[in-house]
Coordinates of C-alpha atoms in Angstrom, one line a residue:
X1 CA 6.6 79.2 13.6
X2 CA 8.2 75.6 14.8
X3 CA 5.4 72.5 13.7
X4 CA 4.4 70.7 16.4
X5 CA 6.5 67.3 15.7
X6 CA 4.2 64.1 16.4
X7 CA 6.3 60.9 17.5
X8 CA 4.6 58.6 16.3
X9 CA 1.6 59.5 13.8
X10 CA -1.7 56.6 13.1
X11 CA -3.5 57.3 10.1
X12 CA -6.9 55.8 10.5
X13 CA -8.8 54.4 13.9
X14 CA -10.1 50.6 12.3
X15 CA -8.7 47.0 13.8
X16 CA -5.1 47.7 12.4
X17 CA -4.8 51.6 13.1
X18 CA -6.3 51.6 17.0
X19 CA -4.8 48.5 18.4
X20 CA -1.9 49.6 16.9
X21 CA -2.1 53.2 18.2
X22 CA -3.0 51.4 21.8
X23 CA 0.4 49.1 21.9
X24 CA 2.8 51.7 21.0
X25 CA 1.9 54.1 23.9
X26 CA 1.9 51.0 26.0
X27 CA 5.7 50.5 24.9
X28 CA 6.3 53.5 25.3
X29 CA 5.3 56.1 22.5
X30 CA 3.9 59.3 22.4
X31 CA 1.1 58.7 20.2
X32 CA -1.5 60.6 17.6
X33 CA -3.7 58.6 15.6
X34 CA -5.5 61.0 12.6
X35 CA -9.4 59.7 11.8
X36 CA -11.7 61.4 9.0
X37 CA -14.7 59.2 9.7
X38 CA -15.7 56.9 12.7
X39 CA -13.6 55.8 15.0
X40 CA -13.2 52.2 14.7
X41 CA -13.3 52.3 10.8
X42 CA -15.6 50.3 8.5
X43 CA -15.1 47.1 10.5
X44 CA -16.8 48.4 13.2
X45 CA -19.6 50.8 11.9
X46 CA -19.9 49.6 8.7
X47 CA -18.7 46.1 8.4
X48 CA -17.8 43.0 10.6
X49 CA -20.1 44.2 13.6
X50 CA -23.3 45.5 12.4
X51 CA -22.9 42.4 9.7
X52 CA -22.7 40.1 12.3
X53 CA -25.7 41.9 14.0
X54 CA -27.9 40.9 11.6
X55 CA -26.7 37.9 10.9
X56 CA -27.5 37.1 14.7
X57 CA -31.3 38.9 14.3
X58 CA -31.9 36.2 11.2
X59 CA -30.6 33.4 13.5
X60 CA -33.5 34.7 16.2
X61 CA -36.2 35.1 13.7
X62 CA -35.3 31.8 12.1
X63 CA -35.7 29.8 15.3
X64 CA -39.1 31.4 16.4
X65 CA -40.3 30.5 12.9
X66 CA -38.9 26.9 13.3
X67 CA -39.2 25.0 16.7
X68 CA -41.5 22.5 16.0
X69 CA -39.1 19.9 16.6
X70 CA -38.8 21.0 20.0
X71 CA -42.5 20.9 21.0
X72 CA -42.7 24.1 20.9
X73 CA -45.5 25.5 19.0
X74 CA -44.7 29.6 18.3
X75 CA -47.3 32.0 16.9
X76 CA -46.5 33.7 14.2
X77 CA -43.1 36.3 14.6
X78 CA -43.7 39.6 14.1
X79 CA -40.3 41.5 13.1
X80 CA -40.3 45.4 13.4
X81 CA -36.9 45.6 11.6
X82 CA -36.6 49.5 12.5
X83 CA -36.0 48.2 16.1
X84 CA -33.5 45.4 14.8
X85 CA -31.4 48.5 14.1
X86 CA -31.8 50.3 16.5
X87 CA -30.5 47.3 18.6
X88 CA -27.7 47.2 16.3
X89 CA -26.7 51.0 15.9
X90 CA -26.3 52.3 19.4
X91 CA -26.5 49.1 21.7
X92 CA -23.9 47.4 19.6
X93 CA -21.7 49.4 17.4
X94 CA -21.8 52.9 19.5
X95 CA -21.3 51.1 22.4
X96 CA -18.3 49.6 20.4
X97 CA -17.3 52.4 19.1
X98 CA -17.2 54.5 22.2
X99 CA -15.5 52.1 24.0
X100 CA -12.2 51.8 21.6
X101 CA -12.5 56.1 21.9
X102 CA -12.4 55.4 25.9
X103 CA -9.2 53.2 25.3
X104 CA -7.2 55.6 23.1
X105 CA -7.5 58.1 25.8
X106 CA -6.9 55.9 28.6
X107 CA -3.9 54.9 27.2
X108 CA -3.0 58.2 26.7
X109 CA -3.1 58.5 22.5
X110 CA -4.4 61.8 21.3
X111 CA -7.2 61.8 18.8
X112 CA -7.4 63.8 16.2
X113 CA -10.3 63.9 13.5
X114 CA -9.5 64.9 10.3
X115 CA -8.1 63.8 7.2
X116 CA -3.9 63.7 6.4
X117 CA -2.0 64.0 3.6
X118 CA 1.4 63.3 3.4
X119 CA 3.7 66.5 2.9
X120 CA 7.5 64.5 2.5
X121 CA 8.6 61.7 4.4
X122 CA 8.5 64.0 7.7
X123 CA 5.9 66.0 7.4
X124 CA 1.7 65.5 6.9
X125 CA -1.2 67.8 6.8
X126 CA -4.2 67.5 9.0
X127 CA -7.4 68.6 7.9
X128 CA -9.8 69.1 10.4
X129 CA -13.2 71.2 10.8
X130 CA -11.0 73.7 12.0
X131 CA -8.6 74.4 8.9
X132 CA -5.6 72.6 7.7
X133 CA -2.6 72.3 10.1
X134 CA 1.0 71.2 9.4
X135 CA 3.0 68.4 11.7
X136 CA 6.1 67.3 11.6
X137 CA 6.5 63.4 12.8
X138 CA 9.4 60.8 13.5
X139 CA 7.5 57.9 12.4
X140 CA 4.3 56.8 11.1
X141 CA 1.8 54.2 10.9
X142 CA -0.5 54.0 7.6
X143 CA -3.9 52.1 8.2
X144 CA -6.6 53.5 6.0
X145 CA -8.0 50.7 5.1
X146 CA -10.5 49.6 2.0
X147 CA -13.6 50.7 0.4
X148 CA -16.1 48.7 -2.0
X149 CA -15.2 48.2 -5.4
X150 CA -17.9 49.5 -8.2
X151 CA -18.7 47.6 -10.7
X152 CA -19.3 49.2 -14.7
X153 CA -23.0 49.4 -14.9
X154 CA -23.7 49.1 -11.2
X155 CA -23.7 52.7 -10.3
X156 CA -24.4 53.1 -6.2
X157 CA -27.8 54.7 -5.5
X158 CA -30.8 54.2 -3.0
X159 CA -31.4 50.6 -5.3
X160 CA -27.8 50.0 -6.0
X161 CA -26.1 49.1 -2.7
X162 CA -22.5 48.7 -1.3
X163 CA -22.5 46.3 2.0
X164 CA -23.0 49.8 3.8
X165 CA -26.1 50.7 2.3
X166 CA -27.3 46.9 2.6
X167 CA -26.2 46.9 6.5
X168 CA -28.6 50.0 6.7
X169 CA -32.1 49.4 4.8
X170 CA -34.9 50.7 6.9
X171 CA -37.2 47.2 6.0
X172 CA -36.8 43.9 4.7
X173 CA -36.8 43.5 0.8
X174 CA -39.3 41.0 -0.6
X175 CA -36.2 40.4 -3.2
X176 CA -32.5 40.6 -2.9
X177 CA -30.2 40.5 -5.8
X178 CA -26.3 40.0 -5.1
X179 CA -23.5 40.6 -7.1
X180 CA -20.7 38.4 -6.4
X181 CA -20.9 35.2 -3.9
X182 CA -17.8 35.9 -1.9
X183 CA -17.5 36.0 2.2
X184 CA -19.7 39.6 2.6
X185 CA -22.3 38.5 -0.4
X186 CA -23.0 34.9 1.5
X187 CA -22.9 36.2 4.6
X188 CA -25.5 39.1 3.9
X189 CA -27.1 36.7 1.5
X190 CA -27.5 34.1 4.6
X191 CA -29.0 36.9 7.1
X192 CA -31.6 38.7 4.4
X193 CA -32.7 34.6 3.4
X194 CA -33.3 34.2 7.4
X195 CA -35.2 37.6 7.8
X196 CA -37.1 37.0 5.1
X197 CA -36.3 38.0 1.9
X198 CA -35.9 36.0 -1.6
X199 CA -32.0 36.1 -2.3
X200 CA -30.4 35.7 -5.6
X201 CA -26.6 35.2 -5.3
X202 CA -25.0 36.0 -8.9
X203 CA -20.8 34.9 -8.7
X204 CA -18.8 34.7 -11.5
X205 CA -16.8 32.2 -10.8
X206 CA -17.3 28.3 -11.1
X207 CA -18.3 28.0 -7.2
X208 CA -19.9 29.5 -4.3
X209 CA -17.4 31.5 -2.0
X210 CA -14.4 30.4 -4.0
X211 CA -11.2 30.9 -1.3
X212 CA -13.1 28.1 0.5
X213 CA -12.6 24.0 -0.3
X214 CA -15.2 22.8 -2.7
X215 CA -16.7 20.3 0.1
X216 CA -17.0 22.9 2.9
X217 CA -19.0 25.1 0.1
X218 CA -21.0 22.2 -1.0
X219 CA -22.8 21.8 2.9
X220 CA -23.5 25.7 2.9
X221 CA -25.3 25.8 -0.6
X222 CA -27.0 22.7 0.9
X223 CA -28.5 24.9 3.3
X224 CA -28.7 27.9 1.1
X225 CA -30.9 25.8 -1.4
X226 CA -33.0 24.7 1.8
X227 CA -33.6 28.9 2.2
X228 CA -34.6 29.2 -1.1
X229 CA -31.4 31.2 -1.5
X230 CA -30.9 31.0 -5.5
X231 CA -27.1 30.7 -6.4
X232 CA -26.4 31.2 -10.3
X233 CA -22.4 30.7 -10.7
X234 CA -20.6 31.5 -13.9
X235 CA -22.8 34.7 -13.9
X236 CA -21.0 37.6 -15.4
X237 CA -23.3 41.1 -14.2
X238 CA -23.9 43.2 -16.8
X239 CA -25.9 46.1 -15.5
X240 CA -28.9 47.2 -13.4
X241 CA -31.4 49.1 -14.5
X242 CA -33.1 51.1 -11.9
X243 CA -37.2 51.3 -12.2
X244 CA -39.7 53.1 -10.4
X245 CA -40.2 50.0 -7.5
X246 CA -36.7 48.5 -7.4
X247 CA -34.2 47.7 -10.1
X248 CA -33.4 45.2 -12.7
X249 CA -30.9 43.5 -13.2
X250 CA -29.3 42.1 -16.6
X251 CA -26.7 39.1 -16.5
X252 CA -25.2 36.6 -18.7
X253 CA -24.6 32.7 -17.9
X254 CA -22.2 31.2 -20.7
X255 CA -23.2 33.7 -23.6
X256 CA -26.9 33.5 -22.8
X257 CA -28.8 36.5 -21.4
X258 CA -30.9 36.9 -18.2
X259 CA -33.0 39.5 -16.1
X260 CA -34.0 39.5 -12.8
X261 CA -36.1 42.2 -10.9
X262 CA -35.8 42.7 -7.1
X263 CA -36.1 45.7 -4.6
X264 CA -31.9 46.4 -4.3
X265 CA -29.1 44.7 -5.5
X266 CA -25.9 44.7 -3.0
X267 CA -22.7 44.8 -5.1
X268 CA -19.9 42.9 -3.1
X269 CA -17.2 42.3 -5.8
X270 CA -14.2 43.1 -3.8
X271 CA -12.4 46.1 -1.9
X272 CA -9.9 48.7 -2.8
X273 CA -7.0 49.8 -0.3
X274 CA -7.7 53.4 0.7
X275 CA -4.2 54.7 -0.4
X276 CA -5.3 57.2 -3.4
X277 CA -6.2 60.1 -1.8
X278 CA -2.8 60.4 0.8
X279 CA -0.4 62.1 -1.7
X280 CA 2.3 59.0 -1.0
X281 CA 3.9 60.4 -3.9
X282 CA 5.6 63.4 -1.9
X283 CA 7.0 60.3 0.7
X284 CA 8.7 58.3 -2.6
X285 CA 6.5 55.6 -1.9
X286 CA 4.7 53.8 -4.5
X287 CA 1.9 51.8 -4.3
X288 CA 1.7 48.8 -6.7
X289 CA -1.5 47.5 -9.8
X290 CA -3.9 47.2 -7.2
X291 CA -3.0 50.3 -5.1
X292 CA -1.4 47.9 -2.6
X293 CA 1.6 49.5 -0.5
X294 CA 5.0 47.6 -0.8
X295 CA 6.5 46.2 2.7
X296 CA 8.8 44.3 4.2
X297 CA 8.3 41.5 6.8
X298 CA 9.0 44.2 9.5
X299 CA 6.1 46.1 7.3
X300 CA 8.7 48.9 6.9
X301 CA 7.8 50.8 3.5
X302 CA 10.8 52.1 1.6
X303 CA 11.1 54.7 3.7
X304 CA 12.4 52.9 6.8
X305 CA 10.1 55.6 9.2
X306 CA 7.0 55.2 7.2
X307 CA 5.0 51.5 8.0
X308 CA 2.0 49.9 6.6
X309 CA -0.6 47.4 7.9
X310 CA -3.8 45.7 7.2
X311 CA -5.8 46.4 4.0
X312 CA -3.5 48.9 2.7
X313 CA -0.8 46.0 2.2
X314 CA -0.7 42.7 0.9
X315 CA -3.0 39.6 2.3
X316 CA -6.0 38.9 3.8
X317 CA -8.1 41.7 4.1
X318 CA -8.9 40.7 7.5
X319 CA -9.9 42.9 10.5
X320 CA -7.8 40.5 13.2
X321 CA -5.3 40.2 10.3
X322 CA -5.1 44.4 10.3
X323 CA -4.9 44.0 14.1
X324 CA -1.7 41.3 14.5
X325 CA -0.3 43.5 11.9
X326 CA -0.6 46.5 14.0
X327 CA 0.9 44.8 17.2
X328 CA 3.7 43.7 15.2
X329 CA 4.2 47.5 13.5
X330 CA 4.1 48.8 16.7
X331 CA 6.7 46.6 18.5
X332 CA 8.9 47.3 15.3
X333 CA 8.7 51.0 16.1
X334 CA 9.5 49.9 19.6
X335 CA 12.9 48.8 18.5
X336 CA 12.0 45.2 19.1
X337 CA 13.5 42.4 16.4
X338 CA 10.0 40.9 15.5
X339 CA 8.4 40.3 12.1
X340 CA 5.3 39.1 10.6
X341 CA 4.3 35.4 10.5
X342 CA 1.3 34.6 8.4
X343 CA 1.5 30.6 8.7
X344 CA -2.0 30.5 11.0
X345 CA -4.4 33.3 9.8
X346 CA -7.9 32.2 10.5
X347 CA -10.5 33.4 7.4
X348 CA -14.3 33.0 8.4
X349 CA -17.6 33.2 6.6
X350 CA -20.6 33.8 8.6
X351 CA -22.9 32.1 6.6
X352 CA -25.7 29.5 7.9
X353 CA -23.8 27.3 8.7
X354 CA -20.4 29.2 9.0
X355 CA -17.2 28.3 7.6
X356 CA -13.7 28.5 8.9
X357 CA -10.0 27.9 7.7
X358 CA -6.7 28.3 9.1
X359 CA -3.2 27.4 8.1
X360 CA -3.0 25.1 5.1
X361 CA -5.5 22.9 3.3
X362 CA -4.4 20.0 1.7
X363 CA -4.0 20.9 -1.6
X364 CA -1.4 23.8 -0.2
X365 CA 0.4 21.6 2.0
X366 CA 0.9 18.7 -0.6
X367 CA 3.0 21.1 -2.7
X368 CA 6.2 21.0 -0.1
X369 CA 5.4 18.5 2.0
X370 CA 4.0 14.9 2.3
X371 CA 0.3 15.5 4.1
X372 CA -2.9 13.8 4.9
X373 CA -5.8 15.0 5.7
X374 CA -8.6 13.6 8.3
X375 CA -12.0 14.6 8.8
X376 CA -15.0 14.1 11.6
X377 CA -18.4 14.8 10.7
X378 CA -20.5 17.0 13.1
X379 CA -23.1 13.8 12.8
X380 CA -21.1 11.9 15.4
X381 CA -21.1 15.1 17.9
X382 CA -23.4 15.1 20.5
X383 CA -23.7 18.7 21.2
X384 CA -24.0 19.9 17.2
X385 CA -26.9 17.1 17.7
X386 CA -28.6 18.5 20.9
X387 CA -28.1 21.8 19.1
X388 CA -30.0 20.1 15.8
X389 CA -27.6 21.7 13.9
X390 CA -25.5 18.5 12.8
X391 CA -24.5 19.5 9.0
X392 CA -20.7 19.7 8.3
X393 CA -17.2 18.2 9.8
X394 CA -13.5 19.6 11.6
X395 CA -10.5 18.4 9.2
X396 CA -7.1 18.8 10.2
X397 CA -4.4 18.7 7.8
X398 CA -1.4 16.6 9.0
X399 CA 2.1 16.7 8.3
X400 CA 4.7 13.0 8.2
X401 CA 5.5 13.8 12.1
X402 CA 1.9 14.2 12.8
X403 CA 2.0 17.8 13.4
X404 CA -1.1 19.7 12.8
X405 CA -0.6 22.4 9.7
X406 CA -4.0 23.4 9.1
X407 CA -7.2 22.7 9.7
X408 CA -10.9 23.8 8.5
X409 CA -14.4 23.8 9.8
X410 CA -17.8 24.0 8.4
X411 CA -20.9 23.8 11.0
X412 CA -22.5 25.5 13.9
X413 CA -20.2 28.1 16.0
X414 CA -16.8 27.2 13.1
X415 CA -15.6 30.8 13.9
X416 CA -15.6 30.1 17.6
X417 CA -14.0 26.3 17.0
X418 CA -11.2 27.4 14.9
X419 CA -9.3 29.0 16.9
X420 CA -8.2 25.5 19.0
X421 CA -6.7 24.7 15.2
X422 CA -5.0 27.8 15.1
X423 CA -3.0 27.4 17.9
X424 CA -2.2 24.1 17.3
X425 CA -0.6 25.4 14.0
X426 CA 1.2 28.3 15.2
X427 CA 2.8 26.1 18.3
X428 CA 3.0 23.3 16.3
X429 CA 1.5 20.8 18.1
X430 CA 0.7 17.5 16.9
X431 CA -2.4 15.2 16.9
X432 CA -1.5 13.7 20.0
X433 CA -1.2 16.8 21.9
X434 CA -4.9 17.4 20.7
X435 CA -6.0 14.1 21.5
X436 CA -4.6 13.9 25.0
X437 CA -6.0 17.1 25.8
X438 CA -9.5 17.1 27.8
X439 CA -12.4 18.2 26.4
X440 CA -15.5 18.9 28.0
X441 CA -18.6 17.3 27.1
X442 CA -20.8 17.3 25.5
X443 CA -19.3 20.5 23.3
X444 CA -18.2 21.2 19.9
X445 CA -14.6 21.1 20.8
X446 CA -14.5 17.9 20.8
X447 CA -14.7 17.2 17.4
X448 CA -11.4 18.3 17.0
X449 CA -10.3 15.7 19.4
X450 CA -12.3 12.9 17.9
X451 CA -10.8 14.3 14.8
X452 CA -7.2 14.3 16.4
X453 CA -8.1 10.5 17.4
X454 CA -8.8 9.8 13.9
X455 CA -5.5 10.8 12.6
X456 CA -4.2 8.5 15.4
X457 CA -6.0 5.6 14.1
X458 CA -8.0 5.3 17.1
X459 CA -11.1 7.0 16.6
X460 CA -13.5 6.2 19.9
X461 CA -17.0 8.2 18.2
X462 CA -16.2 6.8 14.5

């Protein structure tokens, strides 16, 4: 019997493998994309969403709790957390959810859900609830994705949580121990602090959120400290020891040993790509140390039909990183000359206050080129102060012709505010194209203009 032959075959439905999916039937395509679990992958049901979710229920709490400064005197909040996620389960992520499923089939992709394996560089084998069917394909997209990383000693259990399992408590812990103080522990760290709990943020390096500038870090553990957020660095995690009300957790700081006892601990010590259970093997490809795939710039594996994008290939493990990369993949299938270019890709941290970078920082951009870098604080903005939410400053980093290479954010709405920045690197504008631009006032915004100004030497607000 002649296998039905796919033209062009999506494994997985997250950021990278739907958007991805959706531009290749609009150039054109005939197009199956292959899910096992959710559509929308763990970005959407699992990760960036319902994170943010909470983040934005601790924000609520928070200001109920503290608007004295207003006038406004506010009894006592009373948070039933089992409707916080309900809010966040089926008014957020299923409507999410449902609405990416709506735009596959609108623009005509058929959905399959199962689970592939690759069979050679031609063929793959769906698994679905109904039994295991072979397909043939001309080309293919690979966009699986990442899971949590254990950690030795750290077994997940109902105490021992992954950032899926922390997303998904039914209450508030009194006591919150984190393992590892990168982007998902902060930001989860931030939102549990401003619901209520007492958080403990154990990292082993020297510094808070360590891919960020040791200044932006410094205003957010500012803050954290404010919370009572605890942040022990130079902590190396040794095990957790579940008990019969919550776990404990043993750690060492420079030799010496420590315990701490909360209600969970939430490991968030990395990801893994999701590219060991495909059978790559029978394509020819191999995936490298850290089970990352190989690509080129077109994200062509080594066999030219077969691509790869987002997590399951080298740099930022970003969701709007996964979904450039699957525009770009998809256009390549297209027949279109195009190829990735990373020099603006935006990373974020949620945290209270938020942090943002894009393009270079200083230190990066000193190493080929002759840069400067100039800074406004949020202080001198008249809508961060209306907003009482005043801690941190824009930065833009500045090449000899004054055009703008990077630029980084700490403060109220940064993940909103840098994307002005990441435009101005990707079209390589310079400081004067900022600074003759209008901004509305009284905003944010324009502390990227006053900033721009600055690098002038003709700062108005400083």
């Amino acid at each position: 019997m002649e296998k039905t032959i796919i033209e062009t075959l999506v494994i997985g439905s997250g950021p990278g493998g739907y958007v991805a999916a959706i531009r290749a039937a609009q150039l054109g395509q005939a197009v199956t994309i292959v899910e096992k679990d959710e559509i929308g992958g763990v970005c959407l049901n699992e990760g960036c969403i319902p994170s943010k979710a909470l983040i934005t229920a601790g924000h609520r709490y928070q200001e109920s709790l503290n608007s004295d400064f207003l006038g406004l005197e506010v009894k006592q909040a009373n948070l039933d957390f089992s409707q916080t996620q309900t809010w966040k389960n089926h008014h957020v992520v299923k409507r999410l959810t449902t609405g990416i499923e709506s735009l596959l089939t609108k623009n005509q992709v058929k959905i399959i859900k199962g689970k592939a394996r690759f069979i050679d560089p031609t063929q793959v084998a769906l698994e679905t609830e109904h039994g295991v069917t072979d397909y043939r394909f001309k080309q293919a997209i690979i966009a699986t994705g990442s899971r949590p990383l254990s950690l030795k000693g750290f077994p997940f259990g109902p105490r021992i949580l992954d950032s899926t399992g922390a997303l998904n408590l039914s209450g508030i812990p009194k006591k919150l121990v984190i393992i590892g103080g990168g982007v998902i522990g902060a930001e989860l760290g931030s939102a549990y602090a401003n619901l209520g709990s007492e958080v403990t943020i154990l990292e082993g390096s020297p510094q808070l959120l360590p891919s960020f500038e040791g200044d932006m870090v410094r205003v957010v553990q500012s803050a954290f400290k404010k919370k009572g957020i605890v942040v022990q660095t130079e902590a190396l995690a040794k095990e957790a020891v579940v008990t019969a009300s919550g776990v404990v957790v043993h750690y060492e700081v420079k030799g010496k040993s420590y315990e701490i006892a909360a209600d969970y601990v939430l490991v968030t010590v990395g990801r893994r790509p999701n590219t060991d259970d495909l059978d790559l093997e029978k394509t020819g490809i191999t995936v490298d140390q850290q089970g990352l795939i190989p690509v080129g710039a077109d994200y062509r594996t080594k066999v030219a039909n077969i691509l790869a994008i987002g997590d399951v290939v080298a740099g930022l493990a970003l969701a709007h990183k996964a979904s450039y990369d699957g525009k770009v993949a998809a256009e390549v299938l297209a027949g279109k000359k195009v190829e990735r270019d990373y020099r603006a890709v935006p990373g974020i941290c949620f945290s209270d206050p938020e942090l943002a970078s894009t393009g270079l920082t200083l230190k990066e951009a000193e190493k080929t080129i002759s840069a400067k870098a100039f800074q406004f604080p949020l202080q001198g903005n008249g809508r961060a102060l209306s907003l009482n939410q005043n801690q941190g400053f824009a930065r833009l980093i500045v090449d000899q012709d004054s055009t703008i290479v990077g630029g980084q954010i700490v403060g109220v709405n940064a993940s909103e505010m840098i994307g002005e920045i990441t435009l101005a690197v990707e079209a390589g504008l310079t400081v004067e194209d900022i600074a003759l631009t209008i901004h509305a006032h009284p905003t944010l915004s324009e502390a990227i203009m006053d900033t721009a100004e600055l690098a002038q030497g003709l700062p108005i607000h400083l």
